[in-house]
Amino acid sequence: MCGIIGYTGGEEAVPIIIDGLKRLEYRGYDSAGIACQCDAKVEVRRCKGKISELDSQLSDFSGSSSTAIGHTRWATHGKPSEENAHPHRSDGIVIVHNGIIENYIELKQQLEGEGYVFTSETDTEVICHLIKKHSEDKSLTEALMEAIRSVRGAYAIAAMSEKEPGRIVAARKDSPLVAGIGDGECFVASDIPAFLAHTRKVVFMEDGEMAVLSPEGIEFLSLEGKPIQKETVTIDWNAAMAEKGGYRHFMLKEIFEQPRSVADTITGRLLSHRTGEINLEEFGLEDQQLRTLEKVTIVACGTSWHAGLFGKYIIERFARIPVEVDIASEFRYRGPILQDNSLFVSITQSGETADTLAAQRLAQAQGTKTLSICNVVGSTASREADAVFFTRSGPEIGVASTKAFTAQIVALYLFSVALGRAKGALDEDGARDLINDLLTVADLMEQTLLSDPEIKGIAKELHKNKAFLFLGRSLQFPIALEGALKLKEISYIHAEGYAAGEMKHGPIALIDDGYPVVVCAPKDDLYEKVVSNIQEIRSRGGTIILITNESNKAHAAGISDYVITVPDCPTHIMPIITAVPMQLLSYHIGVFLGCDVDQPRNLAKSVTVE
Ligand code: F6R
């Protein structure tokens, strides 16, 4: 939610900020702005719309600036408009903010009583006026420190003052912030890709920390003003990994990256290919801990929650211990019961999702061991969890999650085999066979991606439909849910995912002439049952799009209007493969409808507010 970036150094700041904001646009994209220090003044430009709009408005900007802050917004308080866009200003103070200030109404009333004039509907403006108020007799750093003592809520803030050229002061609580250290230049941003083209040396800021940036370097402070020593980490991604690389959209690039991304998730996680033994150190867990485990609780949001559902099926199947899966926003408020000898697993691509973090903290407060399956290195979830398993998918820029999802599934599969071995539910041969199956996944995905032109053709014929139903059973049920979520996110078509066996209990009422139903049904032990559901849909005029395995093609063709085949493979790895045509179908439908598939309306990639 919202992206912020600050730069101070020897280069022209405006292009650096604009480029950084474009790379943060996945966090929000309804309005944007920049504040630049030019001589002794700070100039602010803001607009409604995307960064490209801001960029074109800057064409008449002739000033020279080497210190600036920028913001791309996902509206929480106040509609997307120029007035509500950041940076906000109070005389010579300007700030950008990500997060929510919960007590802003009382602070606003207080400040209005003191004569401060508000020009926006945002919660952010109170922080700006508070800094201004305290800066009469204090430095920017002290004034920001003082200001945040009065606010309640979540924030990542970057501030500048006309009185202190070349300086940016930043602070964080419950919203991500990372600093970058270059040669004679420093950066602060919501996420690493914002400055990855300039430096790979980063410092992850923790809650309650401040950073004072100047071209000479960064000083980290506590909220009491005490210096803090921080570790500098060198990131192993390069800027090209966050580029489109010739693809029309990030989403398409990320779908096609999946063979490599799942291979990266597996690489180094096996102690021996021959025995299928998994390196538990990679999960930050010990065999002894797994042996005594009696329950697993998985918590996540959105697509990551769908991966969690897959986790339930696969862990219960291979490790034979009960698994509970919950949506983080439900879990955190329902007084969950976390029994002894249980493991809490958070699944989060960004590692910054507010509800998932709150759920993880709640589990920790109850003394439960936590494992985070996470993609973003240095993210809050990964730093706070007792143990972390990085999915290593590389940066996922498309707002709709694709490669992170399949990597999460692979991580859960590895975990289920490790747990199965530790619990004695799998013997060595069984584990080895399961791992050997997993090692074929990258190739199977490559083969599946070859069906892209065919899937595009089906999307062309179907894209004008107003609603879709997605059905799957057992391990294919989470894939049906994910298919429906992908379609609604990027094409704005109403789509529902259902367990195929539930169809008769309500959704069948939706079916009429031509109603499209995407069914994920490889030939497995439940296939015949799903075929009955298909017949029920067909006899009511529904259109069937059947995703099944290659050797079942002839049968599938006899009972459906469209068949998409994937290579034959064992049932337990099939969901990793069937996810791919689901993603491609949604992608092409979104593109045919002219939607912005990388940045769908109303969404943000990193949901850092409740
Ligand atoms: C859907 C999507 C979201 C995220 C959800 C959780 O395509 O991307 O549903 O999966 O917001 O995000 P993370 O995994 O970052 O916690």
XYZ file of C-alpha atoms and ligand atoms in Angstrom:
626
model
C 0.000 0.000 0.000
C 1.696 3.181 -1.175
C 5.315 3.313 -2.204
C 7.838 5.825 -0.974
C 11.364 6.624 -2.100
C 13.961 9.180 -1.124
C 17.302 9.986 -2.731
C 20.205 12.186 -1.731
C 23.552 12.195 -3.543
C 25.425 13.761 -6.403
C 23.102 12.850 -9.272
C 20.017 14.554 -10.638
C 17.340 13.293 -8.224
C 14.155 13.656 -10.307
C 14.803 10.830 -12.828
C 15.986 8.572 -9.991
C 12.806 9.210 -8.009
C 10.538 8.789 -11.049
C 12.247 5.526 -12.042
C 12.050 4.290 -8.425
C 8.361 5.186 -8.215
C 7.648 3.261 -11.423
C 9.203 0.215 -9.788
C 7.069 0.742 -6.696
C 3.883 1.356 -8.638
C 2.710 -2.190 -7.853
C 2.146 -0.935 -4.284
C -0.495 1.582 -5.332
C -1.141 3.702 -8.367
C -4.023 6.122 -7.946
C -1.985 9.310 -7.476
C 1.642 10.300 -7.170
C 3.976 13.129 -6.265
C 7.523 14.303 -5.768
C 9.249 16.954 -3.640
C 12.705 18.186 -4.695
C 15.145 20.425 -2.916
C 16.109 23.187 -5.352
C 18.507 25.767 -3.925
C 16.998 26.819 -0.605
C 13.451 25.841 -1.572
C 11.479 22.605 -1.805
C 9.312 22.260 -4.887
C 6.337 19.860 -4.839
C 4.522 18.377 -7.864
C 1.561 16.032 -7.445
C -1.179 14.608 -9.606
C -4.013 12.119 -9.773
C -3.170 9.001 -11.795
C -0.078 6.961 -12.437
C 3.610 7.839 -12.399
C 3.568 8.357 -16.177
C 1.161 11.257 -15.567
C 3.494 12.754 -12.944
C 6.423 12.259 -15.291
C 4.723 14.166 -18.085
C 3.771 16.968 -15.669
C 7.446 17.326 -14.804
C 8.396 18.088 -18.416
C 8.450 21.812 -17.596
C 10.512 21.285 -14.440
C 13.813 22.988 -15.125
C 15.291 23.055 -11.610
C 18.265 21.002 -10.549
C 17.969 18.870 -7.470
C 20.056 16.156 -5.879
C 17.785 15.464 -2.898
C 14.155 14.445 -3.318
C 11.338 12.236 -2.014
C 8.488 10.665 -3.983
C 5.271 8.750 -3.384
C 2.828 6.538 -5.256
C -0.507 6.229 -3.472
C -3.195 3.643 -2.769
C -5.957 5.729 -1.233
C -7.086 4.983 2.323
C -8.212 8.393 3.665
C -9.629 10.604 0.957
C -10.251 9.920 -2.719
C -7.464 9.841 -5.300
C -6.898 13.531 -6.147
C -4.093 16.040 -6.420
C -4.912 17.499 -2.973
C -4.740 14.094 -1.297
C -1.607 12.989 -3.152
C 1.702 13.047 -1.283
C 4.101 14.763 -0.555
C 2.221 16.912 1.954
C 3.626 20.236 2.970
C 3.579 22.499 5.995
C 5.635 25.594 5.113
C 9.199 24.360 4.613
C 8.481 20.773 5.742
C 7.436 18.066 3.248
C 6.672 14.420 3.925
C 5.607 11.202 2.237
C 3.892 8.494 4.271
C 2.772 4.894 3.924
C 0.438 3.507 6.598
C -2.538 4.689 8.619
C -2.577 7.167 11.496
C -5.387 5.953 13.735
C -5.721 9.053 15.969
C -5.530 11.578 13.153
C -8.976 13.063 13.817
C -8.134 14.145 17.370
C -4.689 15.380 16.266
C -6.275 17.296 13.417
C -8.756 19.021 15.746
C -5.939 19.920 18.104
C -3.765 21.322 15.310
C -6.666 23.232 13.762
C -7.216 24.796 17.191
C -3.602 25.936 17.052
C -4.178 27.592 13.669
C -2.861 24.944 11.250
C -4.799 24.823 7.994
C -5.535 21.428 6.391
C -5.790 21.181 2.626
C -6.366 17.419 2.211
C -8.604 14.656 3.556
C -5.613 12.481 4.444
C -4.424 11.242 7.816
C -0.865 12.045 6.705
C -1.205 15.807 6.846
C -1.294 15.749 10.664
C 2.255 14.329 10.772
C 3.454 17.086 8.474
C 1.976 19.843 10.652
C 3.266 18.157 13.802
C 6.811 18.143 12.396
C 6.430 21.774 11.410
C 5.195 22.623 14.912
C 8.190 20.955 16.581
C 10.732 22.203 14.057
C 10.498 25.822 15.236
C 13.261 25.121 17.770
C 14.434 21.635 16.762
C 16.251 19.879 13.936
C 14.205 17.880 11.408
C 15.313 14.644 13.095
C 14.226 15.813 16.554
C 10.988 17.268 15.198
C 10.066 13.984 13.452
C 10.914 12.074 16.635
C 8.665 14.389 18.618
C 5.862 14.192 16.039
C 5.715 10.401 15.965
C 5.459 10.286 19.739
C 1.948 11.729 19.340
C 0.721 9.448 16.562
C -0.863 6.018 16.867
C -0.902 3.615 13.935
C 1.389 2.414 11.187
C 3.886 4.494 9.298
C 6.854 4.602 7.017
C 7.756 8.265 6.641
C 10.364 10.209 4.718
C 10.650 13.937 5.444
C 12.701 16.903 4.248
C 13.080 20.464 5.480
C 13.999 23.580 3.514
C 16.270 24.459 6.439
C 18.369 21.265 6.019
C 19.438 20.833 2.403
C 20.753 17.416 1.362
C 19.059 15.633 4.272
C 16.167 13.154 4.400
C 14.888 11.775 7.686
C 12.888 8.531 7.721
C 11.077 6.502 10.374
C 9.189 3.224 10.440
C 6.572 1.399 12.460
C 4.522 -1.473 10.996
C 5.159 -0.359 7.393
C 8.204 -1.527 5.450
C 11.218 0.684 4.901
C 14.620 -0.217 3.573
C 17.691 1.949 3.101
C 20.187 1.675 0.238
C 23.820 2.729 0.386
C 25.552 3.717 -2.845
C 28.754 5.508 -3.691
C 28.294 9.072 -2.419
C 24.528 8.599 -2.442
C 21.840 7.101 -0.212
C 18.296 5.869 -0.703
C 15.305 5.012 1.400
C 12.283 3.188 -0.012
C 9.358 0.897 0.682
C 10.990 -1.916 -1.257
C 14.358 -2.818 -2.741
C 13.472 -2.729 -6.502
C 13.013 1.050 -6.133
C 16.791 1.558 -6.009
C 18.153 -1.778 -7.224
C 19.470 -0.168 -10.420
C 21.806 1.966 -8.248
C 22.909 -0.226 -5.372
C 22.505 -3.734 -3.999
C 23.742 -2.756 -0.532
C 20.725 -2.501 1.724
C 19.888 -2.032 5.372
C 16.498 -3.304 6.580
C 14.926 -0.931 9.073
C 13.018 -2.298 12.061
C 9.993 -0.861 13.815
C 10.888 2.070 16.030
C 13.955 3.010 14.022
C 14.859 6.215 12.241
C 17.365 6.920 9.493
C 19.063 10.221 8.731
C 20.307 10.261 5.134
C 22.888 12.543 3.574
C 25.179 11.956 0.565
C 27.922 10.981 3.043
C 25.975 8.091 4.525
C 23.120 7.046 6.785
C 22.872 7.318 10.529
C 20.361 4.978 12.188
C 18.740 6.071 15.436
C 16.242 4.801 17.958
C 13.171 6.923 18.641
C 15.037 8.217 21.690
C 17.831 9.454 19.424
C 20.381 6.762 20.366
C 22.642 5.616 17.480
C 22.009 2.024 16.301
C 24.540 -0.183 14.514
C 22.871 -1.889 11.556
C 24.040 -4.673 9.300
C 24.421 -3.939 5.577
C 23.237 -6.821 3.390
C 24.159 -7.318 -0.276
C 21.125 -8.441 -2.263
C 21.694 -11.109 -4.896
C 18.945 -9.983 -7.280
C 19.882 -7.697 -10.089
C 17.839 -4.897 -11.583
C 17.103 -6.935 -14.736
C 15.106 -9.406 -12.646
C 12.603 -6.645 -12.031
C 12.300 -5.731 -15.764
C 9.774 -7.026 -18.297
C 12.521 -8.656 -20.366
C 10.690 -8.401 -23.693
C 7.315 -9.632 -22.400
C 4.274 -7.436 -22.881
C 3.408 -7.571 -19.178
C 5.134 -8.507 -15.937
C 2.353 -11.015 -15.324
C 3.129 -12.906 -18.523
C 6.854 -12.794 -17.818
C 6.281 -14.134 -14.324
C 4.018 -16.943 -15.583
C 6.764 -17.962 -18.024
C 9.439 -17.695 -15.325
C 7.820 -20.453 -13.288
C 9.942 -23.408 -14.455
C 13.016 -21.524 -13.238
C 11.351 -20.149 -10.158
C 10.117 -23.560 -8.888
C 13.556 -25.023 -9.632
C 15.075 -22.247 -7.485
C 12.661 -23.107 -4.684
C 13.882 -26.713 -4.730
C 17.610 -26.136 -5.330
C 19.729 -26.693 -2.243
C 16.787 -27.910 -0.194
C 17.624 -31.618 -0.579
C 20.362 -33.325 1.379
C 20.323 -36.170 -1.083
C 18.461 -36.660 -4.350
C 19.018 -40.386 -3.955
C 17.239 -40.717 -0.613
C 14.930 -37.727 -0.997
C 16.107 -36.414 2.360
C 15.221 -32.759 2.898
C 17.562 -30.247 4.502
C 15.563 -29.234 7.550
C 17.997 -26.422 8.284
C 16.487 -24.714 5.248
C 13.216 -24.599 7.171
C 15.015 -23.482 10.348
C 13.602 -26.590 12.030
C 15.079 -29.657 13.659
C 14.015 -33.256 13.203
C 13.188 -33.483 16.903
C 10.774 -30.528 16.636
C 8.981 -32.104 13.698
C 8.763 -35.502 15.385
C 6.806 -34.113 18.319
C 4.558 -31.905 16.212
C 0.854 -32.664 16.602
C -0.785 -29.944 14.565
C 0.018 -27.356 11.908
C -1.857 -24.066 11.656
C -1.429 -22.249 8.340
C -2.484 -18.615 8.046
C -2.354 -16.360 4.978
C -4.384 -14.041 2.740
C -5.596 -14.228 -0.872
C -3.506 -16.317 -3.213
C -1.191 -17.297 -0.363
C -4.222 -18.636 1.486
C -5.007 -20.810 -1.535
C -1.460 -22.165 -1.331
C -2.165 -22.814 2.357
C -5.219 -24.901 1.424
C -3.024 -26.998 -0.831
C -0.720 -27.313 2.196
C -3.560 -28.769 4.248
C -4.289 -31.473 1.694
C -0.665 -32.383 1.092
C 0.518 -32.321 4.720
C -2.441 -34.380 5.911
C -1.827 -36.818 3.055
C 1.943 -37.261 3.508
C 2.504 -36.537 7.194
C -0.855 -37.666 8.611
C -1.184 -34.845 11.124
C -4.078 -32.389 11.324
C -3.717 -29.066 9.568
C -5.886 -26.018 10.102
C -5.894 -23.279 7.458
C -7.236 -19.840 8.113
C -7.560 -16.451 6.493
C -5.350 -14.109 8.531
C -8.008 -11.420 9.018
C -10.355 -14.063 10.493
C -7.743 -15.890 12.532
C -6.495 -12.817 14.372
C -9.903 -11.851 15.757
C -11.455 -15.208 16.568
C -9.467 -16.087 19.683
C -7.690 -18.994 17.976
C -6.654 -22.026 20.010
C -3.021 -22.880 19.425
C -2.273 -26.090 21.235
C 1.124 -27.187 22.555
C 3.304 -29.010 20.054
C 1.810 -27.129 17.174
C 3.568 -25.119 14.467
C 2.194 -21.878 13.074
C 3.009 -21.337 9.385
C 2.487 -17.955 7.742
C 2.541 -17.862 3.952
C 3.230 -14.486 2.417
C 4.871 -13.394 -0.813
C 5.590 -9.865 0.386
C 6.162 -10.650 4.039
C 4.418 -7.357 4.809
C 0.707 -8.222 4.739
C -0.722 -6.539 7.851
C -3.202 -9.282 8.800
C -0.697 -12.090 8.264
C 1.892 -10.283 10.380
C -0.667 -9.698 13.138
C -1.622 -13.395 13.084
C 2.037 -14.422 13.272
C 2.632 -12.056 16.209
C -0.438 -13.441 17.956
C 0.891 -16.990 17.600
C 4.287 -15.902 18.929
C 2.649 -14.162 21.883
C 0.981 -17.480 22.736
C 4.365 -19.202 22.699
C 3.823 -21.116 19.442
C 6.802 -21.697 17.173
C 6.372 -19.833 13.876
C 7.616 -20.615 10.387
C 7.157 -18.116 7.572
C 7.080 -19.248 3.950
C 7.998 -15.982 2.367
C 9.431 -14.591 -0.865
C 10.861 -11.222 0.049
C 14.193 -11.423 1.836
C 14.399 -8.963 4.706
C 10.622 -8.525 4.926
C 8.996 -8.152 8.328
C 7.416 -11.634 8.405
C 10.731 -13.274 7.535
C 12.614 -11.321 10.190
C 10.079 -11.824 12.945
C 9.290 -15.524 12.445
C 11.245 -18.082 14.463
C 12.058 -19.904 11.246
C 11.823 -18.908 7.609
C 11.717 -20.718 4.291
C 12.393 -18.372 1.382
C 10.592 -19.346 -1.803
C 13.287 -17.627 -3.924
C 10.953 -16.652 -6.764
C 12.753 -13.349 -7.327
C 10.827 -10.078 -7.418
C 7.150 -10.504 -8.331
C 6.024 -7.207 -9.838
C 2.664 -8.116 -11.425
C 0.054 -7.304 -8.799
C -1.727 -10.620 -9.374
C 0.441 -13.319 -7.870
C 1.567 -16.161 -10.169
C 5.114 -17.463 -9.727
C 5.040 -16.797 -5.980
C 1.962 -19.070 -5.736
C 3.525 -22.090 -7.433
C 6.714 -21.595 -5.402
C 4.660 -21.551 -2.185
C 3.029 -24.829 -3.223
C 6.435 -26.364 -3.888
C 7.665 -25.165 -0.475
C 4.654 -26.777 1.206
C 5.229 -29.985 -0.718
C 8.854 -30.118 0.502
C 7.684 -29.389 4.026
C 5.050 -32.134 3.894
C 7.640 -34.711 2.812
C 10.058 -33.606 5.555
C 7.282 -33.796 8.127
C 6.087 -37.145 6.770
C 9.570 -38.568 7.233
C 9.964 -37.111 10.729
C 6.555 -38.432 11.811
C 7.218 -41.850 10.304
C 4.246 -41.561 7.961
C 6.614 -41.870 4.976
C 9.431 -44.362 4.657
C 12.654 -43.616 2.806
C 11.413 -45.084 -0.484
C 8.148 -43.193 -0.284
C 9.917 -39.880 0.387
C 12.431 -40.501 -2.403
C 9.651 -41.212 -4.910
C 7.791 -38.056 -3.914
C 10.925 -35.957 -4.283
C 11.725 -37.536 -7.641
C 8.228 -36.590 -8.776
C 8.824 -33.034 -7.620
C 12.087 -32.828 -9.530
C 10.147 -33.238 -12.809
C 7.986 -30.188 -12.163
C 10.109 -27.574 -13.971
C 10.097 -29.673 -17.184
C 6.381 -30.333 -16.902
C 5.763 -26.616 -16.551
C 7.874 -25.904 -19.651
C 5.748 -28.366 -21.622
C 2.536 -26.838 -20.242
C 3.594 -23.346 -21.282
C 3.692 -24.564 -24.901
C -0.122 -24.571 -24.801
C -0.161 -20.787 -24.476
C -1.357 -20.075 -28.075
C -4.192 -22.588 -27.694
C -5.245 -21.093 -24.342
C -5.143 -17.634 -25.883
C -7.542 -18.877 -28.590
C -9.974 -20.151 -25.949
C -9.692 -16.845 -24.064
C -10.551 -14.997 -27.278
C -13.769 -16.969 -27.659
C -14.804 -16.650 -24.027
C -13.696 -13.168 -22.954
C -17.090 -11.544 -23.434
C -18.796 -13.714 -20.797
C -19.990 -11.866 -17.728
C -19.339 -14.604 -15.153
C -17.384 -17.843 -14.729
C -17.476 -20.756 -12.320
C -14.304 -22.680 -11.453
C -14.522 -26.196 -10.061
C -11.976 -28.605 -8.645
C -11.812 -31.338 -6.064
C -9.263 -32.366 -3.468
C -5.840 -31.009 -4.476
C -7.448 -29.258 -7.448
C -9.896 -27.351 -5.242
C -7.344 -24.672 -4.200
C -6.419 -24.345 -7.882
C -10.072 -23.707 -8.782
C -10.231 -21.015 -6.076
C -7.028 -19.475 -7.371
C -8.294 -19.595 -10.987
C -11.403 -17.665 -9.979
C -9.402 -15.102 -7.997
C -6.983 -14.546 -10.897
C -9.816 -14.012 -13.364
C -11.760 -11.558 -11.215
C -8.629 -9.607 -10.282
C -7.341 -8.955 -13.744
C -10.448 -8.975 -15.946
C -13.115 -7.706 -13.457
C -15.332 -10.603 -14.562
C -17.295 -12.139 -11.721
C -15.823 -15.550 -10.968
C -16.403 -18.063 -8.209
C -14.305 -21.017 -7.243
C -16.028 -24.036 -5.715
C -15.298 -27.544 -4.586
C -16.918 -29.557 -7.401
C -18.828 -31.713 -4.913
C -20.480 -28.593 -3.484
C -21.905 -27.540 -6.827
C -25.239 -29.244 -6.268
C -25.644 -27.348 -2.989
C -26.273 -23.997 -4.623
C -23.987 -22.850 -7.448
C -25.746 -25.098 -9.965
C -28.544 -22.503 -9.914
C -26.198 -20.195 -11.838
C -25.922 -22.502 -14.837
C -27.866 -21.580 -17.949
C -27.184 -21.536 -21.666
C -23.507 -20.914 -22.381
C -22.495 -20.268 -18.753
C -18.736 -21.009 -18.720
C -17.422 -23.449 -16.134
C -13.692 -24.114 -15.904
C -13.145 -27.570 -14.432
C -9.760 -28.729 -13.201
C -10.018 -32.494 -13.425
C -7.013 -34.657 -14.177
C -7.735 -38.373 -14.443
C -7.385 -39.370 -10.798
C -9.441 -41.347 -8.287
C -12.045 -38.570 -8.094
C -12.296 -37.999 -11.846
C -15.505 -40.026 -12.305
C -17.199 -37.964 -9.623
C -16.209 -34.701 -11.308
C -17.439 -36.097 -14.626
C -20.886 -36.437 -13.028
C -20.746 -32.749 -12.103
C -19.730 -31.929 -15.678
C -22.727 -33.863 -17.038
C -25.042 -31.972 -14.681
C -23.687 -28.674 -15.992
C -23.921 -29.741 -19.635
C -27.497 -30.896 -19.289
C -28.342 -27.347 -18.179
C -26.581 -25.767 -21.161
C -23.312 -24.776 -19.456
C -20.062 -24.496 -21.433
C -17.280 -26.709 -20.081
C -13.607 -25.759 -20.273
C -11.847 -28.866 -18.979
C -8.241 -28.819 -17.798
C -7.025 -32.396 -17.725
C -3.995 -34.573 -18.437
C -2.811 -35.395 -21.953
C -3.677 -39.108 -21.951
C -7.251 -38.273 -20.936
C -7.729 -35.937 -23.909
C -10.022 -38.183 -25.911
C -12.400 -38.784 -23.027
C -12.294 -35.094 -22.056
C -13.155 -34.043 -25.630
C -16.321 -36.131 -25.473
C -17.681 -34.345 -22.404
C -16.540 -30.742 -22.804
C -16.595 -27.771 -25.150
C -12.923 -26.878 -24.736
C -10.079 -29.064 -23.504
C -6.769 -27.773 -22.190
C -4.276 -30.551 -21.570
C -1.281 -30.675 -19.297
C 1.363 -33.424 -19.296
C 0.611 -36.646 -17.438
C 2.063 -36.624 -13.934
C 1.229 -37.923 -10.459
C -1.835 -36.425 -8.720
C 0.181 -34.802 -5.938
C 2.241 -32.594 -8.257
C -0.580 -31.964 -10.729
C -1.805 -28.762 -8.960
C 1.583 -27.110 -9.579
C 1.019 -27.804 -13.274
C -2.716 -27.049 -13.622
C -2.129 -23.654 -11.988
C -0.339 -22.595 -15.185
C -3.259 -22.822 -17.699
C -5.482 -21.157 -15.080
C -3.102 -18.207 -14.965
C -2.750 -18.015 -18.752
C -6.512 -18.165 -19.327
C -7.090 -15.244 -16.947
C -4.180 -13.301 -18.375
C -5.415 -13.543 -21.966
C -9.026 -12.783 -21.044
C -7.810 -9.667 -19.180
C -5.724 -8.579 -22.164
C -8.584 -9.166 -24.656
C -10.776 -6.981 -22.466
C -8.157 -4.233 -22.512
C -7.554 -4.398 -18.756
C -4.387 -3.277 -17.052
C -3.356 -6.789 -16.043
C -0.191 -5.750 -14.201
C -1.941 -3.116 -12.135
C -5.632 -3.969 -11.825
C -7.913 -1.281 -10.480
C -8.336 -0.851 -6.712
C -5.582 -3.330 -5.860
C -2.124 -3.044 -4.378
C 0.417 -5.792 -4.186
C 1.477 -5.315 -0.639
C -1.508 -4.921 1.688
C 0.184 -3.276 4.647
C -3.032 -1.981 6.210
C -5.887 -3.963 7.751
C -3.705 -12.161 -5.564
C -2.772 -11.589 -4.641
C -3.219 -11.360 -3.252
C -2.098 -11.743 -2.288
C -2.496 -11.363 -0.857
C -1.454 -11.800 0.151
O -3.156 -12.307 -6.832
O -1.657 -11.294 -4.983
O -4.384 -12.046 -2.959
O -1.858 -13.102 -2.389
O -2.681 -9.989 -0.769
O -0.225 -11.209 -0.113
P 1.100 -11.791 0.490
O 1.327 -13.144 -0.079
O 2.155 -10.808 0.068
O 0.917 -11.840 1.974
